[in-house]
Short mmCIF file of C-alpha atoms in Angstrom, two decimals:
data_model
loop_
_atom_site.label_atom_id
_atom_site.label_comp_id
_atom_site.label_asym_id
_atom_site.label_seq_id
_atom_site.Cartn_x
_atom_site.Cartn_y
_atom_site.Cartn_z
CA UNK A 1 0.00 0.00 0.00
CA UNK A 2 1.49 3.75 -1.02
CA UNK A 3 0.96 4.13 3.24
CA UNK A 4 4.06 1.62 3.72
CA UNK A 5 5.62 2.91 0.28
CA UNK A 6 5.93 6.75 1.58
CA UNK A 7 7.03 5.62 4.77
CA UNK A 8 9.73 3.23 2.94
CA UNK A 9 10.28 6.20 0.93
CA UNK A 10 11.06 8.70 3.84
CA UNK A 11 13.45 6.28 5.41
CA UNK A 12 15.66 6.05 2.28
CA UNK A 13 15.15 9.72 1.90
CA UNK A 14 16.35 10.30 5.29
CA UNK A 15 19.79 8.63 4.60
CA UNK A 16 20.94 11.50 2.56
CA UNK A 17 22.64 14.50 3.77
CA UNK A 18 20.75 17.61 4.71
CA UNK A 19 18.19 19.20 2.21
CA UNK A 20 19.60 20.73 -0.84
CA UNK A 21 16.16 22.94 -1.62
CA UNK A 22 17.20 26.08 -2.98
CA UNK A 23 15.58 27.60 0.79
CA UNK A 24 18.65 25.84 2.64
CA UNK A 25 18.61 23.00 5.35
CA UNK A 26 19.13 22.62 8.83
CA UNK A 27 18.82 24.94 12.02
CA UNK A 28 19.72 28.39 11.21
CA UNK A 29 23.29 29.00 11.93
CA UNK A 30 24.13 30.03 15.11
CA UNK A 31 24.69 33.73 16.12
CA UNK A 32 28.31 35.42 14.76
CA UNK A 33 28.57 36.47 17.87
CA UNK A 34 29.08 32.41 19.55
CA UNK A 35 32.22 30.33 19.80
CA UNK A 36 30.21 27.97 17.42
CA UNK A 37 29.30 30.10 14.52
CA UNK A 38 30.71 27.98 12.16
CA UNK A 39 29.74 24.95 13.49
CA UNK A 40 27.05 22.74 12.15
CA UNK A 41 23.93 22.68 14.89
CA UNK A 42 23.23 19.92 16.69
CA UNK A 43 19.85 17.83 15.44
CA UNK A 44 19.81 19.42 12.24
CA UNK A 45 17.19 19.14 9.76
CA UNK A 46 17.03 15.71 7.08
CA UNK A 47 14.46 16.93 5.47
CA UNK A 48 14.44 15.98 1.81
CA UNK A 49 11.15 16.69 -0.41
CA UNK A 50 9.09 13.89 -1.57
CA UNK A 51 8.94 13.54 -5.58
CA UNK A 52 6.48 15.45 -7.36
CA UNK A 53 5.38 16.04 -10.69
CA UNK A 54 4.73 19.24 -13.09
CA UNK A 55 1.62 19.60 -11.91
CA UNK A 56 -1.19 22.95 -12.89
CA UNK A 57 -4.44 23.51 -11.18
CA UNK A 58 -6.98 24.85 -13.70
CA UNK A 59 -10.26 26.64 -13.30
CA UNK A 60 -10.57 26.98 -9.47
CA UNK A 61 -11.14 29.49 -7.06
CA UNK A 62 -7.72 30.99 -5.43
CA UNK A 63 -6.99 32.33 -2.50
CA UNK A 64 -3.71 33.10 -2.38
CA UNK A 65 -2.97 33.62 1.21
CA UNK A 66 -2.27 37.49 1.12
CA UNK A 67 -5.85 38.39 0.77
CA UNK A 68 -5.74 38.20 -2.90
CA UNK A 69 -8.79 35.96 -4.81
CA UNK A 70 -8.36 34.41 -8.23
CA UNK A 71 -12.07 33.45 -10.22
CA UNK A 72 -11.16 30.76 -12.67
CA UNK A 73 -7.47 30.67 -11.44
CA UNK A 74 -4.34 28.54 -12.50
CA UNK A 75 -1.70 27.85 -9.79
CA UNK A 76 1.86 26.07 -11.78
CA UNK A 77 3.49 23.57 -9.19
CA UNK A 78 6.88 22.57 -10.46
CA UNK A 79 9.73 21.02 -8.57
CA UNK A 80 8.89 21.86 -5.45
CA UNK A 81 7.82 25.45 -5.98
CA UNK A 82 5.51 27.62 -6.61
CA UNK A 83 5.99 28.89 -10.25
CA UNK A 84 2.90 30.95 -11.03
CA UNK A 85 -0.18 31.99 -10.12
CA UNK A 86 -3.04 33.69 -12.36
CA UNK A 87 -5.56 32.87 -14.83
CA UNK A 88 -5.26 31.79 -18.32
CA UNK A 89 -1.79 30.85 -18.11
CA UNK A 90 0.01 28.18 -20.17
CA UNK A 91 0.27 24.56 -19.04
CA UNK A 92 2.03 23.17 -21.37
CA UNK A 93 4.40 20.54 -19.63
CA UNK A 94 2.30 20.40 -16.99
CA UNK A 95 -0.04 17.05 -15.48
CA UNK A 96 -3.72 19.23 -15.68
CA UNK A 97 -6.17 18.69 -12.66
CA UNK A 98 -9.63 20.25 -13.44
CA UNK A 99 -10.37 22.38 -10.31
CA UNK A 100 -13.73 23.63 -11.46
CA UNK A 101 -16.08 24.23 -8.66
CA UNK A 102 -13.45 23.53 -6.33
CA UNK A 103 -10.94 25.96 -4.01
CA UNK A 104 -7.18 25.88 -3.88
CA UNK A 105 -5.41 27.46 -0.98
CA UNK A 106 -1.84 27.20 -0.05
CA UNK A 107 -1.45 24.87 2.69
CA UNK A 108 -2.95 24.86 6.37
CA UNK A 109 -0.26 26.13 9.27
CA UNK A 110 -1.19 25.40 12.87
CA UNK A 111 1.22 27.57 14.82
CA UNK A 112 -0.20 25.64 18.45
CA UNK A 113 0.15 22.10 18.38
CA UNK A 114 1.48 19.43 20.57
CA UNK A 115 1.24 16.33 17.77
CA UNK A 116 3.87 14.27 18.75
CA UNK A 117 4.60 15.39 22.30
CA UNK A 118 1.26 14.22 23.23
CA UNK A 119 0.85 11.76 20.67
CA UNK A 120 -2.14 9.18 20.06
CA UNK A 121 -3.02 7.34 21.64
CA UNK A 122 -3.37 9.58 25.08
CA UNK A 123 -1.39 7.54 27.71
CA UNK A 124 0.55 8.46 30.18
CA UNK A 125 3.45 6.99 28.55
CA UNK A 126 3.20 9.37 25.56
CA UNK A 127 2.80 12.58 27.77
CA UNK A 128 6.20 14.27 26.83
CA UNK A 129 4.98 17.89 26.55
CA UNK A 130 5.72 19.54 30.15
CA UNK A 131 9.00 18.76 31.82
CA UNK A 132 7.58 19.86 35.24
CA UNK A 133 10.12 20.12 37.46
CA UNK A 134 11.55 23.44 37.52
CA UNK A 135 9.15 26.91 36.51
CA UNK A 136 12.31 27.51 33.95
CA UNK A 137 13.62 25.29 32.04
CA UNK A 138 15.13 26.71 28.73
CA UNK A 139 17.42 24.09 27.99
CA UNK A 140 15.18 21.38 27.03
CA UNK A 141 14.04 21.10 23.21
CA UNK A 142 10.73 19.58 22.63
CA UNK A 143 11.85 18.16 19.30
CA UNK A 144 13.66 15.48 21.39
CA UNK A 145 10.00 14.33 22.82
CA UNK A 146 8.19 13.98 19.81
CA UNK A 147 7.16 10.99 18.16
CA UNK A 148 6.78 11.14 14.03
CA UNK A 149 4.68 7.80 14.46
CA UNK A 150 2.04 10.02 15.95
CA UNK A 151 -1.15 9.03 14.06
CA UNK A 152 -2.16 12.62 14.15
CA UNK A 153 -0.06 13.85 11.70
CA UNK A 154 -1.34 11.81 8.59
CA UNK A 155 -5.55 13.24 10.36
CA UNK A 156 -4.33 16.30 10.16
CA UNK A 157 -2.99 15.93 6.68
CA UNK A 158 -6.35 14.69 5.13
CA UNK A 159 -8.67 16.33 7.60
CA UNK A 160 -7.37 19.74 7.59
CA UNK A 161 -4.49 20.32 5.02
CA UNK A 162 -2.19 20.63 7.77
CA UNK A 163 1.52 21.26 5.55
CA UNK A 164 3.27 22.63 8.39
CA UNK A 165 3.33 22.82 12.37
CA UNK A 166 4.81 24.16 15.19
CA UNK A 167 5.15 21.39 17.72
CA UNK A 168 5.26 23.80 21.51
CA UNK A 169 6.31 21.99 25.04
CA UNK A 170 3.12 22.65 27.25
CA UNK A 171 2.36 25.47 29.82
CA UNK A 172 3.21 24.01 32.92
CA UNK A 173 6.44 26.39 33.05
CA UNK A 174 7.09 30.19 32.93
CA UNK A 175 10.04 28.98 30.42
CA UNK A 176 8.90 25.60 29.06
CA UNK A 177 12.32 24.83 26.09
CA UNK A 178 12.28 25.34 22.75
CA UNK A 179 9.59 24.69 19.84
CA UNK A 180 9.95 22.91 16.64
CA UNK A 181 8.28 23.50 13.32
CA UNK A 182 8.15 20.57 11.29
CA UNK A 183 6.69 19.84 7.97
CA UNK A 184 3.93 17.47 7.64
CA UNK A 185 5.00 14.51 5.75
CA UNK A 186 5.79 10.69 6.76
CA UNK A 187 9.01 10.62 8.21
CA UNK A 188 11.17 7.95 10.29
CA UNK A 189 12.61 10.87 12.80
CA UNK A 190 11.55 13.95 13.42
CA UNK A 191 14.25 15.15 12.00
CA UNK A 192 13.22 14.20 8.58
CA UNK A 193 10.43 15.77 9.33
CA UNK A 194 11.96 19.51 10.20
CA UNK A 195 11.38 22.26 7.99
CA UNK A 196 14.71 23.44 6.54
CA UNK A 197 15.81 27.03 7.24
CA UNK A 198 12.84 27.71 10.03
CA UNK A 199 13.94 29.22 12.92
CA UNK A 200 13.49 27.97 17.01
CA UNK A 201 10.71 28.84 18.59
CA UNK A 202 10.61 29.37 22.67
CA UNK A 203 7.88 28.68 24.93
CA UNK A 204 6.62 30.50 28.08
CA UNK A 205 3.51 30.56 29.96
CA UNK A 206 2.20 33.64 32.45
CA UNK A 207 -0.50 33.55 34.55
CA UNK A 208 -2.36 30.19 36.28
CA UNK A 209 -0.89 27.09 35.18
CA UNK A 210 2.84 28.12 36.59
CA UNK A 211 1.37 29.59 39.26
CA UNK A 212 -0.13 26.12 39.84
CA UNK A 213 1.86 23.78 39.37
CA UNK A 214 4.41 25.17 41.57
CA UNK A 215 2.52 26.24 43.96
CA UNK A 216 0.75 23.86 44.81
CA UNK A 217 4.37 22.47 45.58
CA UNK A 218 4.78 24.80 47.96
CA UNK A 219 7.15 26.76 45.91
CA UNK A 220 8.11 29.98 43.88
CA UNK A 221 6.04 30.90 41.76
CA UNK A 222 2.90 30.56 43.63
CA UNK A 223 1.39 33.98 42.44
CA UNK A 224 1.62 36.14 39.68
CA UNK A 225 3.94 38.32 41.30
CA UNK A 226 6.13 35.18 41.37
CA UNK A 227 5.73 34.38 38.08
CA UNK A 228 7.37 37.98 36.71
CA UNK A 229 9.86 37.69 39.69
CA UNK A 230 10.96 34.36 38.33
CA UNK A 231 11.02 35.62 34.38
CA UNK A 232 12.63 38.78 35.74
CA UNK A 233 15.48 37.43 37.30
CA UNK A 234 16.21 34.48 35.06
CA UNK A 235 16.30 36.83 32.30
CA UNK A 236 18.88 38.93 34.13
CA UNK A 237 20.93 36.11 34.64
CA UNK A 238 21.27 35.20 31.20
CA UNK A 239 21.62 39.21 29.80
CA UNK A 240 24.89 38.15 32.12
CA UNK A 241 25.74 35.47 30.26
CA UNK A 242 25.17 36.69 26.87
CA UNK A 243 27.53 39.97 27.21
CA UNK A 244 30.28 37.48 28.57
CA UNK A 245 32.02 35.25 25.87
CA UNK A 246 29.80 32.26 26.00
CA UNK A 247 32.77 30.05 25.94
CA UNK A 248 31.09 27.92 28.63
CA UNK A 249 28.64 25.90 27.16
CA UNK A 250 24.98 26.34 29.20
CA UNK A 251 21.79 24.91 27.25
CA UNK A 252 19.28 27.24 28.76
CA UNK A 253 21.52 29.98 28.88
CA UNK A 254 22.30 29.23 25.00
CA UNK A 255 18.17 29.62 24.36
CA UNK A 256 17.75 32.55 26.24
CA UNK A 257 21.16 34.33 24.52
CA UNK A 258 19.49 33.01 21.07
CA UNK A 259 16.27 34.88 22.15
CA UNK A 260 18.11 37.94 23.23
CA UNK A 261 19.82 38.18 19.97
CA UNK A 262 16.71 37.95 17.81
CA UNK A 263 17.52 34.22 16.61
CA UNK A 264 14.94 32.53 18.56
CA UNK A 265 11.00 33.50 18.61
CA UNK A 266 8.96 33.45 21.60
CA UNK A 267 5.44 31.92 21.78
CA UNK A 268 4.03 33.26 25.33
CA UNK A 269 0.93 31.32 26.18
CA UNK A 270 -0.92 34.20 28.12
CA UNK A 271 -5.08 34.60 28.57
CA UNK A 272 -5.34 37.89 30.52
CA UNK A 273 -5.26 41.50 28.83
CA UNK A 274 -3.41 42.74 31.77
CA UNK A 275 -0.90 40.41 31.90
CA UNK A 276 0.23 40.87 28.05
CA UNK A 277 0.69 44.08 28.45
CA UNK A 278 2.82 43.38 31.41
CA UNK A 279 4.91 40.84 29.46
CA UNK A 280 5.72 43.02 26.48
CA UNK A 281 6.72 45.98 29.06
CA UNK A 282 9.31 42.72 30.72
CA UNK A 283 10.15 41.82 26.94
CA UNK A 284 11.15 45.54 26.38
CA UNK A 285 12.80 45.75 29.75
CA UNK A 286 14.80 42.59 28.96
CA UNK A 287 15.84 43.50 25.25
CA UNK A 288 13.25 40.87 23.43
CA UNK A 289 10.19 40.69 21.35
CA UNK A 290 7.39 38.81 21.60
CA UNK A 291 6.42 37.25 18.67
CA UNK A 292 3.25 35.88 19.41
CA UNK A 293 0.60 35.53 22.49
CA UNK A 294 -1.32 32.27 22.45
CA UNK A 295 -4.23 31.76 23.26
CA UNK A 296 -5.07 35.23 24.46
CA UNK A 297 -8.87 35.12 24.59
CA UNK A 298 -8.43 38.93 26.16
CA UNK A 299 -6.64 39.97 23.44
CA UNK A 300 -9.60 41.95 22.23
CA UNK A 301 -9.06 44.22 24.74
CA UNK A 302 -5.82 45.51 24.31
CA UNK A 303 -5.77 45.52 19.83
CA UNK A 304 -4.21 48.28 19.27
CA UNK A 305 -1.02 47.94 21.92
CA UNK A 306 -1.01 43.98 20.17
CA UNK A 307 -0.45 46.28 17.05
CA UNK A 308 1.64 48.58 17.81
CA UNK A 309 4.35 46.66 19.26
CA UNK A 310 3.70 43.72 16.32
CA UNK A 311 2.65 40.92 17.85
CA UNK A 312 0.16 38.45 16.44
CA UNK A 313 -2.29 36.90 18.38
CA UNK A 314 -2.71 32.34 17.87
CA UNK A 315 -6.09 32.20 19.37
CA UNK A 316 -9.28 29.84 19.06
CA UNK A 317 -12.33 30.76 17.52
CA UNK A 318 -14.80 30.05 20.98
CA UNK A 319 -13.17 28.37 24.00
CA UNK A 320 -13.26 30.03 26.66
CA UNK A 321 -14.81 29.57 30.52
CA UNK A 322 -12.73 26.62 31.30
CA UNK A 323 -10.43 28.11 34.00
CA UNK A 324 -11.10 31.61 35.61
CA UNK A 325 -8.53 33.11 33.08
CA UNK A 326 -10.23 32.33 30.27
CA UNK A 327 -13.72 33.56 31.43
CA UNK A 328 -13.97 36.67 29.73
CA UNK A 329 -13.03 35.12 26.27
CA UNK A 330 -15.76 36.37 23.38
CA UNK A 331 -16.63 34.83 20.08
CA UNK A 332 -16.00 38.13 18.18
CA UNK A 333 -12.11 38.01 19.33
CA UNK A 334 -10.34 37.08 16.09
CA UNK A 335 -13.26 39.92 14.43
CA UNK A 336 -12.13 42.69 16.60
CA UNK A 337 -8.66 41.84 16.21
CA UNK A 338 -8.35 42.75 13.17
CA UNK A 339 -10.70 45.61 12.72
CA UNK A 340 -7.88 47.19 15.06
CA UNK A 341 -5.13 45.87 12.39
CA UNK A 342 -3.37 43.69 14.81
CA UNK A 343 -2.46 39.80 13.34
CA UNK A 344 -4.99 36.95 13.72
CA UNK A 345 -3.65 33.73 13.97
CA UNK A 346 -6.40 30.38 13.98
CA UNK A 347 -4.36 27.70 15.89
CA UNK A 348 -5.45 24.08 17.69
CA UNK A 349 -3.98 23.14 20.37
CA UNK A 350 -5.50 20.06 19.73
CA UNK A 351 -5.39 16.71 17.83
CA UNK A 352 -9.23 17.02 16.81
CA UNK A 353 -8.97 20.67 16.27
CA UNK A 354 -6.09 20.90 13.99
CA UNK A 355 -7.83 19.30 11.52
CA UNK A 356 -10.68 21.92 11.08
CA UNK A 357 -8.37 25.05 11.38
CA UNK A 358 -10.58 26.22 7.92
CA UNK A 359 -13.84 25.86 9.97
CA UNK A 360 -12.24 27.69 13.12
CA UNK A 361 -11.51 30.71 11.50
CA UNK A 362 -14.64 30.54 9.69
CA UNK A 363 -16.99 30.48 13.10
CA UNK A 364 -14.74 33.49 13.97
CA UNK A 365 -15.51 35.40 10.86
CA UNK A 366 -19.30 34.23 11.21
CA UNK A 367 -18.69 35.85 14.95
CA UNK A 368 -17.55 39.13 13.41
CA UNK A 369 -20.68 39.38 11.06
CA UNK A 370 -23.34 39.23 13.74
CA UNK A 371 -21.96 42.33 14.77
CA UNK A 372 -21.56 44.19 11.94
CA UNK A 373 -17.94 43.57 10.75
CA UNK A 374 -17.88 41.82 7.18
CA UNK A 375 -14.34 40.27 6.79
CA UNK A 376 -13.33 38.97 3.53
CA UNK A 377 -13.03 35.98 2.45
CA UNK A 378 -9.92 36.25 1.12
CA UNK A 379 -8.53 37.89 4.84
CA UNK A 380 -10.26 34.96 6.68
CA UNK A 381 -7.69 32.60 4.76
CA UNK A 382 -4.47 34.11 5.66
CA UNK A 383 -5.39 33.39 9.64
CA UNK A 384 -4.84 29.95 9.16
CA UNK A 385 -1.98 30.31 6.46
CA UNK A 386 0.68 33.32 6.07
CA UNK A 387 -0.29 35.03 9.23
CA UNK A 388 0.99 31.59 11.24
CA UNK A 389 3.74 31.60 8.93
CA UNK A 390 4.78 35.28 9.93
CA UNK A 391 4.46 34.61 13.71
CA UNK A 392 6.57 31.28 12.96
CA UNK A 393 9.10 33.37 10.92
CA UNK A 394 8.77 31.11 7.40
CA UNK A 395 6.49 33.34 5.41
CA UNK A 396 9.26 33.86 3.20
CA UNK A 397 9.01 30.52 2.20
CA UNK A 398 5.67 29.05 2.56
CA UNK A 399 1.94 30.17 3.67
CA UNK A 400 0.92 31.99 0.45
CA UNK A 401 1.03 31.23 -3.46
CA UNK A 402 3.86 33.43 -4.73
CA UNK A 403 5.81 32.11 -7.25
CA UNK A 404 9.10 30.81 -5.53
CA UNK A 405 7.61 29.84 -2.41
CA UNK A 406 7.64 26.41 -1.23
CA UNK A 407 4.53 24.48 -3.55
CA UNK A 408 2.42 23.21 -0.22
CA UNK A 409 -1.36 23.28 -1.90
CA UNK A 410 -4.46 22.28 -1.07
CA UNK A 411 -7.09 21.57 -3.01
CA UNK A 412 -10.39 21.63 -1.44
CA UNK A 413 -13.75 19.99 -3.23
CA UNK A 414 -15.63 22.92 -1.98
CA UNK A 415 -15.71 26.54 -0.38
CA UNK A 416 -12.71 25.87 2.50
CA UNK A 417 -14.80 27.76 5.09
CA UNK A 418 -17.78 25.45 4.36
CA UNK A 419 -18.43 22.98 7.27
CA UNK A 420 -19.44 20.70 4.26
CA UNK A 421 -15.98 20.91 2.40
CA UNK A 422 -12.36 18.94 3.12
CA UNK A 423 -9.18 18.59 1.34
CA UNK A 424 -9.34 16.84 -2.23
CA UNK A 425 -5.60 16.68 -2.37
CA UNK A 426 -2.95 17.77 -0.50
CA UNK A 427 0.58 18.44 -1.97
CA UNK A 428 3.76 19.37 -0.10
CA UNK A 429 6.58 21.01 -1.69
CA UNK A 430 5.00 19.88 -4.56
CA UNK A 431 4.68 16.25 -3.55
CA UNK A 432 0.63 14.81 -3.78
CA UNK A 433 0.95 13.07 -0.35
CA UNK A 434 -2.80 12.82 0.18
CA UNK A 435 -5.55 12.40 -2.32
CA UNK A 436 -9.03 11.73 -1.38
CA UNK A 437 -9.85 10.19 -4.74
CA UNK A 438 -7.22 7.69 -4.47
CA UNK A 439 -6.95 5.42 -1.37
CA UNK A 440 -3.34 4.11 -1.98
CA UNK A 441 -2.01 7.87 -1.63
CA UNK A 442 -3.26 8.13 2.19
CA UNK A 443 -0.07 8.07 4.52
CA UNK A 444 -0.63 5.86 7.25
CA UNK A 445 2.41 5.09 9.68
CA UNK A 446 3.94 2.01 10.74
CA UNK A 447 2.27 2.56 14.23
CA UNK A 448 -0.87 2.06 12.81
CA UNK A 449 -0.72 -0.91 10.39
CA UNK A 450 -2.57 -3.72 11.39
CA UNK A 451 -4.50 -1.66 14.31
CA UNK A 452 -8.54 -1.45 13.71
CA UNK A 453 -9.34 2.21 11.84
CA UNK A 454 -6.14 2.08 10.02
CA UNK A 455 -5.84 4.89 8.03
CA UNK A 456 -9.69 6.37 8.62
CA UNK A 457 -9.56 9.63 7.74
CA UNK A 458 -13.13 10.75 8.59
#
């Protein structure tokens, strides 16, 4: 079956040497200004494309991303790129797939997801995601906890047209490690699976769960007041270590110098207005940016500062009420958001979730219409594409159709922010990994085989 073939494939794929795409391969390099700039970084990236073929979508409805719509569009797809998008172009040399009726969108980005690190099925022996024993702990990497055999990464594939993720430790720690951002395609390490040239990602977490966890402990933090202490200080201590010559090797220290120098991007789970506006004054006193609050069901409240200093916000469409933090989340969020300009960002943090990221965004926009705000289709797409991408720092290379970009398409059989529509096919960097049409090109890992539901994708 093409399930055991791409997973055959990966594992010869991942004997080669790092990817030679034109967008580079591996970790980025580390900072000039470290003993090990010219060193090769640890774990790097294996990732190698999948085959594809010349391949032009005719006749469908595109959104490219940016907010730009195509009637009766062509999208080129052509070893492993984007190579134009329009209408009435040539496709001469190209395999034709008749996309009338249907939708084509570049691929689906969840920016909040924990695939791997809490992998399926939920057991206890599979919970990797929160290494709970100090509030801080920037040296771990959550790369080394997750599992590529995770049988929510082919769901989220064919569900949801998931081409790329951001794997996050969990919230259980002011300073929880670093992220990963892999793309989505069978792999026998998740190394094969990371996405060339993407840069770290670093998780923290304000307000209850720290507070929490720790104090119920009987430790620092037990308040909030502890939890900006803690941050505070830590941060001092490595602003110490990054002015000195970093010739003694610390792994948390190394993080937090890499987020100090602008190499690293922080993802701050945070719910409470008050308390991101408190963070980005601490990231300002500290000498870093925040790249992205998430979650942030307040985030409404406080639009324009979100703006202003550039930070997106990864939030659901309608959860809220489940802790006392996330009471005063509204449905009109995402809607308000960005009739103040500030960055929308439709993420999961969720195995069932991530595969309906299209339908998320479009309860949000159906949240913004009730009162009064009519947001565009064509804006509604890039929540869930290029505005991840931005807060992930890859937009230069994937979530929109420009020509160059990475080729990670979906085709959908109907209007993607339709309850009633799903992925057709899926193609990443130009590779059809999933088609709905043919059930031999449906990934399906080796954990699976054999185990009832094999391979549903419903």
């Amino acid at each position: 079956m093409l399930g055991r073939t791409l997973i055959a494939l990966g594992c010869a794929m991942a004997l080669g040497a790092c990817s030679t795409m034109d967008e580079g391969g591996g970790a980025p390099a580390a900072s000039a200004s470290t003993p090990a700039a010219d060193a090769q970084p640890p774990f790097p990236s294996t990732y190698q494309r999948y085959p594809g073929r010349p391949t032009a979508l005719v006749g469908a409805t595109v959104y490219d991303g940016r907010g730009g719509r195509i009637d009766n569009g062509t999208v080129l797809l052509r070893d492993g790129e984007v190579i134009e998008v329009g209408s009435g172009l040539s496709t001469e040399g190209y395999d034709v797939i008749d996309g009338s009726g249907k939708f084509v969108t570049p691929g689906v980005i969840d920016i909040h997801s924990h695939l791997g690190d809490y992998p399926s099925p939920s057991v206890d022996a599979h919970s990797d995601g929160n290494e709970a024993t100090s509030p801080t702990t920037p040296e771990v990497w959550v790369e080394h906890s997750v599992w590529p055999q995770d049988p929510g990464f082919s769901r989220a594939l064919a569900n949801g047209g998931v081409t790329s993720l951001q794997i996050l430790p969990g919230s259980a720690n002011l300073m929880g490690g670093r992220s990963v951002t892999l793309k989505n395609v069978p792999a026998r390490t998740v190394q094969g699976m990371k996405f060339p040239g993407a840069p770290y990602g670093f998780k923290m977490a304000c307000g209850e769960n720290p507070k929490r966890v720790y104090g119920n402990r009987g430790r620092m933090p037990s308040t909030r007041m502890g939890n900006f202490a803690v941050n505070r200080q830590t941060w001092l201590d490595a602003k110490a270590y990054a002015a000195g010559d970093r010739k003694r090797r610390d792994l948390g220290n190394e993080t937090l110098a890499g987020v100090l120098d602008g190499d690293i991007l922080v993802h701050n789970h945070c719910y409470r207005a008050d308390e991101m506006a408190l963070v980005m004054d601490m990231a300002k006193e500290m000498g870093y940016k925040v790249t992205a609050f998430h979650h942030a069901v307040e985030a409404y409240k406080i639009g324009d500062l979100l703006r202003e200093n550039d930070v997106c916000s990864a939030i659901w469409a309608d959860w809220y009420g489940f802790k006392m933090e996330s009471y005063d989340g509204i449905p009109e969020n995402a809607a308000l958001l960005w009739k103040s300009g500030a960055c929308v960002v439709i993420h999961s943090d969720d195995a069932n979730g991530i595969q309906r990221l299209n339908q998320e965004a479009a309860k949000a926009q159906a949240a913004g219409q009730r009162m009064g705000l009519d947001i565009p289709d064509a804006d509604l797409v890039g929540w869930f594409t290029y505005n991840a991408a931005k807060a992930m720092g890859i937009e230069k290379m994937t979530g929109s159709l420009e020509a160059g970009k990475m080729a990670d398409v979906v085709l959908w059989n109907g209007d993607p922010l339709s309850v009633y529509s799903r992925p057709e096919k899926v193609w990443v960097d130009g590779a059809l990994l999933y088609d709905a049409m043919d059930r031999k090109r449906r990934p399906v890992s080796d954990f699976e085989l054999g185990q009832p539901g094999e391979g549903d994708v419903k």
